Short mmCIF file of C-alpha atoms in Angstrom, two decimals:
data_model
loop_
_atom_site.label_atom_id
_atom_site.label_comp_id
_atom_site.label_asym_id
_atom_site.label_seq_id
_atom_site.Cartn_x
_atom_site.Cartn_y
_atom_site.Cartn_z
CA UNK N 1 4.93 26.83 -26.81
CA UNK N 2 7.57 24.33 -24.87
CA UNK N 3 7.97 20.60 -24.68
CA UNK N 4 6.43 19.62 -20.96
CA UNK N 5 10.64 18.42 -20.67
CA UNK N 6 11.46 21.97 -21.41
CA UNK N 7 9.33 23.72 -19.46
CA UNK N 8 10.02 21.92 -16.62
CA UNK N 9 13.99 22.85 -17.10
CA UNK N 10 13.24 26.75 -17.84
CA UNK N 11 11.60 27.06 -14.84
CA UNK N 12 12.23 24.48 -12.42
CA UNK N 13 10.31 26.72 -9.47
CA UNK N 14 7.22 26.20 -11.48
CA UNK N 15 7.70 23.11 -10.22
CA UNK N 16 9.32 22.02 -6.56
CA UNK N 17 9.17 25.99 -5.96
CA UNK N 18 11.92 27.53 -5.92
CA UNK N 19 16.15 26.19 -7.12
CA UNK N 20 17.68 26.83 -3.48
CA UNK N 21 17.11 24.24 -0.65
CA UNK N 22 13.78 24.16 -0.49
CA UNK N 23 12.95 23.25 -3.83
CA UNK N 24 15.88 20.51 -3.31
CA UNK N 25 13.88 18.78 -0.59
CA UNK N 26 10.48 19.21 -2.62
CA UNK N 27 12.36 17.28 -5.36
CA UNK N 28 13.28 14.04 -3.39
CA UNK N 29 9.47 14.22 -1.23
CA UNK N 30 7.55 13.86 -4.46
CA UNK N 31 9.69 10.52 -5.41
CA UNK N 32 9.18 9.68 -1.49
CA UNK N 33 5.63 10.24 -1.60
CA UNK N 34 4.95 7.56 -4.75
CA UNK N 35 6.01 5.12 -2.33
CA UNK N 36 4.53 6.56 0.52
CA UNK N 37 1.14 6.42 -1.24
CA UNK N 38 2.20 2.61 -1.80
CA UNK N 39 1.72 1.69 1.51
CA UNK N 40 -1.09 3.69 2.87
CA UNK N 41 -3.31 1.93 0.06
CA UNK N 42 -1.73 -1.38 1.65
CA UNK N 43 0.39 -2.00 -1.43
CA UNK N 44 3.72 -2.22 0.77
CA UNK N 45 5.18 -2.26 4.22
CA UNK N 46 8.01 -0.03 4.09
CA UNK N 47 9.99 2.61 2.31
CA UNK N 48 13.32 3.33 2.74
CA UNK N 49 15.60 6.00 1.56
CA UNK N 50 19.05 6.04 1.17
CA UNK N 51 21.66 9.80 1.39
CA UNK N 52 24.90 7.71 -1.56
CA UNK N 53 27.99 8.15 -1.46
CA UNK N 54 27.26 9.97 -5.12
CA UNK N 55 25.31 12.64 -3.78
CA UNK N 56 22.34 10.68 -4.78
CA UNK N 57 19.17 9.89 -3.11
CA UNK N 58 17.42 5.95 -3.20
CA UNK N 59 13.93 5.45 -2.70
CA UNK N 60 13.17 2.46 -2.35
CA UNK N 61 9.34 0.63 -1.63
CA UNK N 62 8.48 -3.30 -0.87
CA UNK N 63 5.35 -3.03 -3.10
CA UNK N 64 4.76 -5.23 -5.94
CA UNK N 65 6.80 -2.89 -8.20
CA UNK N 66 5.27 -0.31 -11.00
CA UNK N 67 4.28 -2.12 -14.03
CA UNK N 68 6.76 -2.26 -16.83
CA UNK N 69 3.83 -3.46 -19.61
CA UNK N 70 1.70 -0.57 -21.38
CA UNK N 71 -0.04 1.30 -19.16
CA UNK N 72 -3.27 2.53 -21.51
CA UNK N 73 -3.71 -1.28 -21.37
CA UNK N 74 -4.09 -1.65 -17.58
CA UNK N 75 -5.39 1.62 -16.65
CA UNK N 76 -2.77 3.11 -15.23
CA UNK N 77 0.60 4.50 -16.06
CA UNK N 78 3.48 2.34 -16.70
CA UNK N 79 6.77 3.02 -15.69
CA UNK N 80 7.88 4.32 -18.55
CA UNK N 81 4.81 6.80 -18.87
CA UNK N 82 5.79 8.18 -15.17
CA UNK N 83 9.12 8.80 -15.50
CA UNK N 84 8.66 10.44 -18.94
CA UNK N 85 5.36 11.85 -19.07
CA UNK N 86 3.38 14.98 -17.95
CA UNK N 87 0.24 13.09 -16.66
CA UNK N 88 -1.90 15.96 -15.12
CA UNK N 89 -5.62 14.95 -12.20
CA UNK N 90 -8.12 16.75 -12.68
CA UNK N 91 -7.69 16.91 -8.85
CA UNK N 92 -5.21 16.74 -6.01
CA UNK N 93 -6.39 12.78 -5.38
CA UNK N 94 -7.99 11.68 -2.75
CA UNK N 95 -7.68 10.62 1.29
CA UNK N 96 -4.04 8.35 0.51
CA UNK N 97 -3.03 11.05 -1.95
CA UNK N 98 0.59 12.60 0.05
CA UNK N 99 1.66 13.90 -3.39
CA UNK N 100 2.12 18.26 -2.63
CA UNK N 101 1.69 18.26 -6.06
CA UNK N 102 -2.07 18.21 -8.30
CA UNK N 103 -1.48 15.82 -11.23
CA UNK N 104 0.63 12.77 -11.19
CA UNK N 105 3.91 14.95 -12.51
CA UNK N 106 6.37 13.73 -8.95
CA UNK N 107 8.58 11.29 -10.70
CA UNK N 108 8.23 13.15 -14.53
CA UNK N 109 9.23 16.32 -12.63
CA UNK N 110 12.23 14.30 -10.70
CA UNK N 111 13.37 12.82 -13.75
CA UNK N 112 13.69 16.08 -15.36
CA UNK N 113 15.69 17.69 -13.19
CA UNK N 114 18.26 14.82 -12.04
CA UNK N 115 21.56 14.76 -14.18
CA UNK N 116 21.04 10.73 -14.35
CA UNK N 117 17.76 8.56 -12.74
CA UNK N 118 18.36 4.76 -12.27
CA UNK N 119 14.62 3.31 -12.00
CA UNK N 120 14.70 -0.68 -10.82
CA UNK N 121 11.87 -2.83 -10.65
CA UNK N 122 11.29 -6.41 -8.79
CA UNK N 123 8.34 -8.27 -10.30
CA UNK N 124 7.05 -11.50 -10.86
CA UNK N 125 10.08 -13.06 -10.32
CA UNK N 126 12.09 -10.90 -12.81
CA UNK N 127 14.95 -7.27 -12.05
CA UNK N 128 14.11 -4.26 -14.87
CA UNK N 129 16.07 -1.64 -15.11
CA UNK N 130 16.22 1.95 -17.05
CA UNK N 131 18.80 4.81 -17.21
CA UNK N 132 18.20 8.25 -18.16
CA UNK N 133 19.67 11.39 -18.32
CA UNK N 134 17.91 14.79 -17.49
CA UNK N 135 14.45 13.54 -18.59
CA UNK N 136 15.74 11.31 -21.46
CA UNK N 137 16.11 7.13 -21.24
CA UNK N 138 19.76 6.36 -22.36
CA UNK N 139 19.78 3.08 -21.84
CA UNK N 140 16.94 0.27 -23.24
CA UNK N 141 14.43 -1.48 -20.70
CA UNK N 142 16.21 -4.47 -19.87
CA UNK N 143 15.34 -7.77 -17.83
CA UNK N 144 18.42 -8.00 -16.42
CA UNK N 145 18.12 -10.91 -13.81
CA UNK N 146 16.25 -13.04 -12.30
CA UNK N 147 14.91 -12.13 -8.81
CA UNK N 148 12.84 -12.96 -5.73
CA UNK N 149 10.56 -10.29 -3.77
CA UNK N 150 9.25 -7.59 -5.12
CA UNK N 151 9.47 -3.94 -5.00
CA UNK N 152 10.87 -0.02 -6.69
CA UNK N 153 13.53 1.38 -6.45
CA UNK N 154 14.43 5.19 -7.75
CA UNK N 155 17.86 6.50 -7.46
CA UNK N 156 18.43 9.86 -8.93
CA UNK N 157 21.07 12.76 -8.75
CA UNK N 158 19.52 16.56 -8.56
CA UNK N 159 21.31 18.13 -11.28
CA UNK N 160 24.07 20.68 -10.17
CA UNK N 161 22.77 22.91 -13.50
CA UNK N 162 19.25 23.51 -11.72
CA UNK N 163 19.75 23.39 -8.20
CA UNK N 164 21.98 25.68 -6.36
CA UNK N 165 23.19 22.91 -4.07
CA UNK N 166 22.38 19.41 -3.63
CA UNK N 167 23.29 18.87 -0.91
CA UNK N 168 20.24 17.19 1.08
CA UNK N 169 19.68 18.33 4.63
CA UNK N 170 19.54 15.27 6.99
CA UNK N 171 17.48 16.69 9.66
CA UNK N 172 15.13 18.54 6.86
CA UNK N 173 13.59 15.10 5.43
CA UNK N 174 14.48 13.96 9.21
CA UNK N 175 11.60 15.85 9.97
CA UNK N 176 9.53 15.02 7.10
CA UNK N 177 9.47 11.48 7.52
CA UNK N 178 8.67 11.68 11.14
CA UNK N 179 6.26 13.75 10.56
CA UNK N 180 4.53 11.57 7.93
CA UNK N 181 4.57 8.57 10.40
CA UNK N 182 3.28 10.03 12.92
CA UNK N 183 0.32 11.00 10.77
CA UNK N 184 0.27 7.54 9.15
CA UNK N 185 0.12 5.36 11.34
CA UNK N 186 0.32 1.57 9.08
CA UNK N 187 3.96 3.60 8.03
CA UNK N 188 7.76 2.64 8.55
CA UNK N 189 9.58 4.84 6.85
CA UNK N 190 14.14 5.20 6.99
CA UNK N 191 15.76 7.82 6.35
CA UNK N 192 20.15 6.41 5.81
CA UNK N 193 23.35 8.81 5.43
CA UNK N 194 25.77 7.20 3.96
CA UNK N 195 27.58 10.30 2.37
CA UNK N 196 30.60 10.26 4.80
CA UNK N 197 31.32 6.89 5.45
CA UNK N 198 32.62 8.44 9.18
CA UNK N 199 29.62 9.15 9.91
CA UNK N 200 26.88 7.28 8.57
CA UNK N 201 23.86 7.32 10.62
CA UNK N 202 19.65 6.25 10.16
CA UNK N 203 16.79 6.61 11.81
CA UNK N 204 13.30 4.48 11.49
CA UNK N 205 10.36 5.40 12.09
CA UNK N 206 6.88 4.32 12.86
CA UNK N 207 4.22 6.14 15.13
CA UNK N 208 1.92 3.05 15.65
CA UNK N 209 -0.33 6.08 18.52
CA UNK N 210 -0.37 8.24 16.13
CA UNK N 211 -1.54 11.63 17.11
CA UNK N 212 -0.76 10.84 20.56
CA UNK N 213 2.85 10.81 20.01
CA UNK N 214 2.64 13.99 17.80
CA UNK N 215 1.88 16.99 20.46
CA UNK N 216 4.95 15.52 23.21
CA UNK N 217 7.00 16.49 19.91
CA UNK N 218 5.64 19.79 19.47
CA UNK N 219 6.03 20.86 23.34
CA UNK N 220 9.17 19.02 23.58
CA UNK N 221 11.30 22.68 24.24
CA UNK N 222 8.45 23.46 27.07
CA UNK N 223 7.84 22.93 30.24
CA UNK N 224 6.18 20.41 31.52
CA UNK N 225 3.00 20.74 31.19
CA UNK N 226 0.55 22.02 33.84
CA UNK N 227 -2.38 19.53 32.20
CA UNK N 228 -0.08 15.74 30.93
CA UNK N 229 -3.09 14.48 29.56
CA UNK N 230 -3.35 14.49 26.19
CA UNK N 231 -7.11 14.27 24.77
CA UNK N 232 -7.31 12.25 21.40
CA UNK N 233 -9.22 10.37 19.05
CA UNK N 234 -9.85 9.43 15.79
CA UNK N 235 -12.99 8.86 13.74
CA UNK N 236 -14.64 8.69 10.56
CA UNK N 237 -17.52 10.76 9.60
CA UNK N 238 -19.26 9.84 6.65
CA UNK N 239 -20.86 13.51 6.08
CA UNK N 240 -17.43 14.77 5.39
CA UNK N 241 -16.60 11.82 2.72
CA UNK N 242 -13.16 11.08 5.30
CA UNK N 243 -11.24 10.59 8.34
CA UNK N 244 -10.23 13.38 11.35
CA UNK N 245 -7.34 12.33 13.90
CA UNK N 246 -7.06 15.21 16.49
CA UNK N 247 -4.70 15.69 20.00
CA UNK N 248 -4.59 17.89 22.11
CA UNK N 249 -3.65 19.53 25.78
CA UNK N 250 -3.21 22.53 27.48
CA UNK N 251 0.77 23.17 28.80
CA UNK N 252 0.11 25.71 30.92
CA UNK N 253 0.31 29.55 30.06
CA UNK N 254 1.54 30.36 26.74
CA UNK N 255 0.63 30.44 23.23
CA UNK N 256 -1.68 28.54 21.32
CA UNK N 257 0.37 26.28 18.97
CA UNK N 258 -1.97 24.48 16.23
CA UNK N 259 -0.94 22.34 13.66
CA UNK N 260 -3.16 21.14 11.22
CA UNK N 261 -2.49 18.50 8.48
CA UNK N 262 -5.26 17.48 4.96
CA UNK N 263 -4.22 14.16 2.89
CA UNK N 264 -0.80 14.39 5.13
CA UNK N 265 0.70 17.49 4.02
CA UNK N 266 0.93 20.72 5.79
CA UNK N 267 -1.76 23.45 5.66
CA UNK N 268 0.28 25.69 6.88
CA UNK N 269 -2.38 28.75 6.83
CA UNK N 270 -5.30 26.65 8.41
CA UNK N 271 -8.12 26.14 6.73
CA UNK N 272 -11.87 24.98 7.97
CA UNK N 273 -10.47 22.06 9.59
CA UNK N 274 -8.29 24.03 12.27
CA UNK N 275 -11.83 26.12 12.37
CA UNK N 276 -13.56 23.41 13.77
CA UNK N 277 -11.23 22.62 16.32
CA UNK N 278 -11.70 25.87 17.41
CA UNK N 279 -15.44 26.06 17.36
CA UNK N 280 -15.42 22.43 19.58
CA UNK N 281 -13.38 23.76 21.85
CA UNK N 282 -15.34 27.18 22.97
CA UNK N 283 -18.15 25.08 22.73
CA UNK N 284 -17.04 22.29 25.86
CA UNK N 285 -15.60 24.76 27.67
CA UNK N 286 -18.33 27.51 27.69
CA UNK N 287 -20.88 24.05 28.60
CA UNK N 288 -18.88 22.69 30.97
CA UNK N 289 -18.73 26.41 32.91
CA UNK N 290 -22.17 27.44 32.78
CA UNK N 291 -23.29 23.88 33.14
CA UNK N 292 -21.30 24.18 36.84
CA UNK N 293 -22.72 28.42 36.75
CA UNK N 294 -19.29 29.60 36.53
CA UNK N 295 -20.52 31.71 33.80
CA UNK N 296 -23.88 33.17 34.18
CA UNK N 297 -26.29 33.33 32.44
CA UNK N 298 -25.22 37.49 31.81
CA UNK N 299 -21.76 36.93 31.40
CA UNK N 300 -20.48 36.43 27.71
CA UNK N 301 -19.18 32.96 26.07
CA UNK N 302 -15.46 32.63 26.96
CA UNK N 303 -13.57 33.51 23.98
CA UNK N 304 -11.63 30.82 21.69
CA UNK N 305 -8.32 33.38 22.29
CA UNK N 306 -8.50 33.14 25.99
CA UNK N 307 -9.24 29.08 25.52
CA UNK N 308 -6.12 28.86 22.56
CA UNK N 309 -3.99 29.99 25.17
CA UNK N 310 -1.36 27.45 25.96
CA UNK N 311 -2.95 24.63 23.97
CA UNK N 312 -1.03 22.36 21.72
CA UNK N 313 -2.77 20.85 19.41
CA UNK N 314 -2.68 18.85 16.12
CA UNK N 315 -5.99 17.77 13.72
CA UNK N 316 -5.05 15.64 10.40
CA UNK N 317 -7.91 15.27 7.91
CA UNK N 318 -8.17 12.71 5.03
CA UNK N 319 -10.70 13.34 2.88
CA UNK N 320 -12.19 11.30 -0.07
CA UNK N 321 -11.85 15.50 -2.35
CA UNK N 322 -10.08 17.92 -0.59
CA UNK N 323 -10.53 21.36 -1.58
CA UNK N 324 -7.64 23.39 -1.33
CA UNK N 325 -7.60 27.39 -1.41
CA UNK N 326 -4.75 29.97 -2.19
CA UNK N 327 -1.94 30.06 -4.19
CA UNK N 328 0.26 27.92 -2.49
CA UNK N 329 -2.43 25.61 -1.14
CA UNK N 330 -2.08 25.81 2.30
CA UNK N 331 -5.46 26.40 3.38
CA UNK N 332 -8.27 23.38 3.73
CA UNK N 333 -11.79 24.71 1.93
CA UNK N 334 -13.82 22.13 2.72
CA UNK N 335 -16.77 22.91 4.30
CA UNK N 336 -18.12 20.80 5.65
CA UNK N 337 -15.52 19.83 7.72
CA UNK N 338 -16.10 22.74 9.99
CA UNK N 339 -19.14 21.40 11.92
CA UNK N 340 -17.55 17.77 11.41
CA UNK N 341 -14.70 17.76 13.42
CA UNK N 342 -16.51 20.83 16.04
CA UNK N 343 -18.72 18.26 16.51
CA UNK N 344 -16.39 15.37 17.85
CA UNK N 345 -13.88 17.95 19.45
CA UNK N 346 -16.59 19.50 21.61
CA UNK N 347 -18.36 15.50 22.50
CA UNK N 348 -14.26 13.85 23.05
CA UNK N 349 -13.63 17.80 25.21
CA UNK N 350 -16.85 17.37 27.16
CA UNK N 351 -16.05 13.76 28.02
CA UNK N 352 -12.82 14.79 28.99
CA UNK N 353 -13.79 17.01 31.18
CA UNK N 354 -16.54 15.03 32.90
CA UNK N 355 -14.23 12.06 33.68
CA UNK N 356 -11.60 14.94 34.65
CA UNK N 357 -13.17 16.99 37.62
CA UNK N 358 -10.28 18.48 39.16
CA UNK N 359 -8.09 18.93 36.06
CA UNK N 360 -10.63 20.41 34.53
CA UNK N 361 -11.39 22.70 37.49
CA UNK N 362 -8.32 23.91 37.33
CA UNK N 363 -8.69 24.54 33.60
CA UNK N 364 -11.25 26.33 33.70
CA UNK N 365 -10.14 27.89 36.69
CA UNK N 366 -6.90 29.22 35.12
CA UNK N 367 -8.90 30.43 31.15
CA UNK N 368 -11.60 32.19 33.80
CA UNK N 369 -8.82 34.38 35.67
CA UNK N 370 -6.94 35.49 31.81
CA UNK N 371 -10.73 36.54 30.87
CA UNK N 372 -11.46 38.48 34.15
CA UNK N 373 -7.85 40.24 33.76
CA UNK N 374 -8.54 41.78 30.34
#
């Protein structure tokens, strides 16, 4: 039996996916996700990530600062426990938990797989700090100096003994942070690259319109949409103990393009929220076509494959008790989500079809003509 630190270093792929570029970015996301959770729970306002000249990564938030006191007395792990011990949870966390792995092990794994890590906390007028090497403390926890403000900063250098590359891709990180901002309209997150002083760059993301901004980004490389209206909504549904946000439009001819998320993590293989989206689209389109006698009583329903042609859609759910399936946790399995999303999509699309008769007629005509060609 290996100690947790030894186990992580012996088989790092079990914890971050790989020892290549994908695992390197996963390591960064583990540290960033803790800071993002501070914002989503209302404890912080922004997260700043910096790629430093020494090849490291610094992640800072302006929350109250991680506790440096004994965590057993306050009901949650303190700084030292988070960085030096593995904390498993029985499930994947609630709706504000964006961590990609089950269990509270992100900071611990990042520390163990970093050649050097520095943790700093500003709390109650004191600036605390401690350094680690490959998961082992090398300095005492010290209250270095008086401080104003509050927050936590974790700076680390991925270990070249573990990773084939320690050079993070600015674009890969920026894509994920933009995605997080689109999925969480209260989040402000920035990425700054200082690795090459002559080529420094910085981006800041905040998306007050949420998912409505996501659809045009997915369509950026496509031709101008034939139906430019973005149909979007956000609503709570107690039946699924969570909240959904959906945005979609039809570009015209082309393949269906759907992106899905559960608790801000990509669900690359779909799940019940995607099935609910498709159910709702099919129900609304077929009801509209039959009400206007574009389909007769003997005509079969229009299939979702035909209805989905040229569709760009994003569906995100945030659940108190998410259930994921598959070895990669890429499929959402909560059964009740399907009916909830389907009903909401059906109602919102039906309303849009009624309020936009010219666009509705053109859309239904295109779908019907496509169906006749099959």
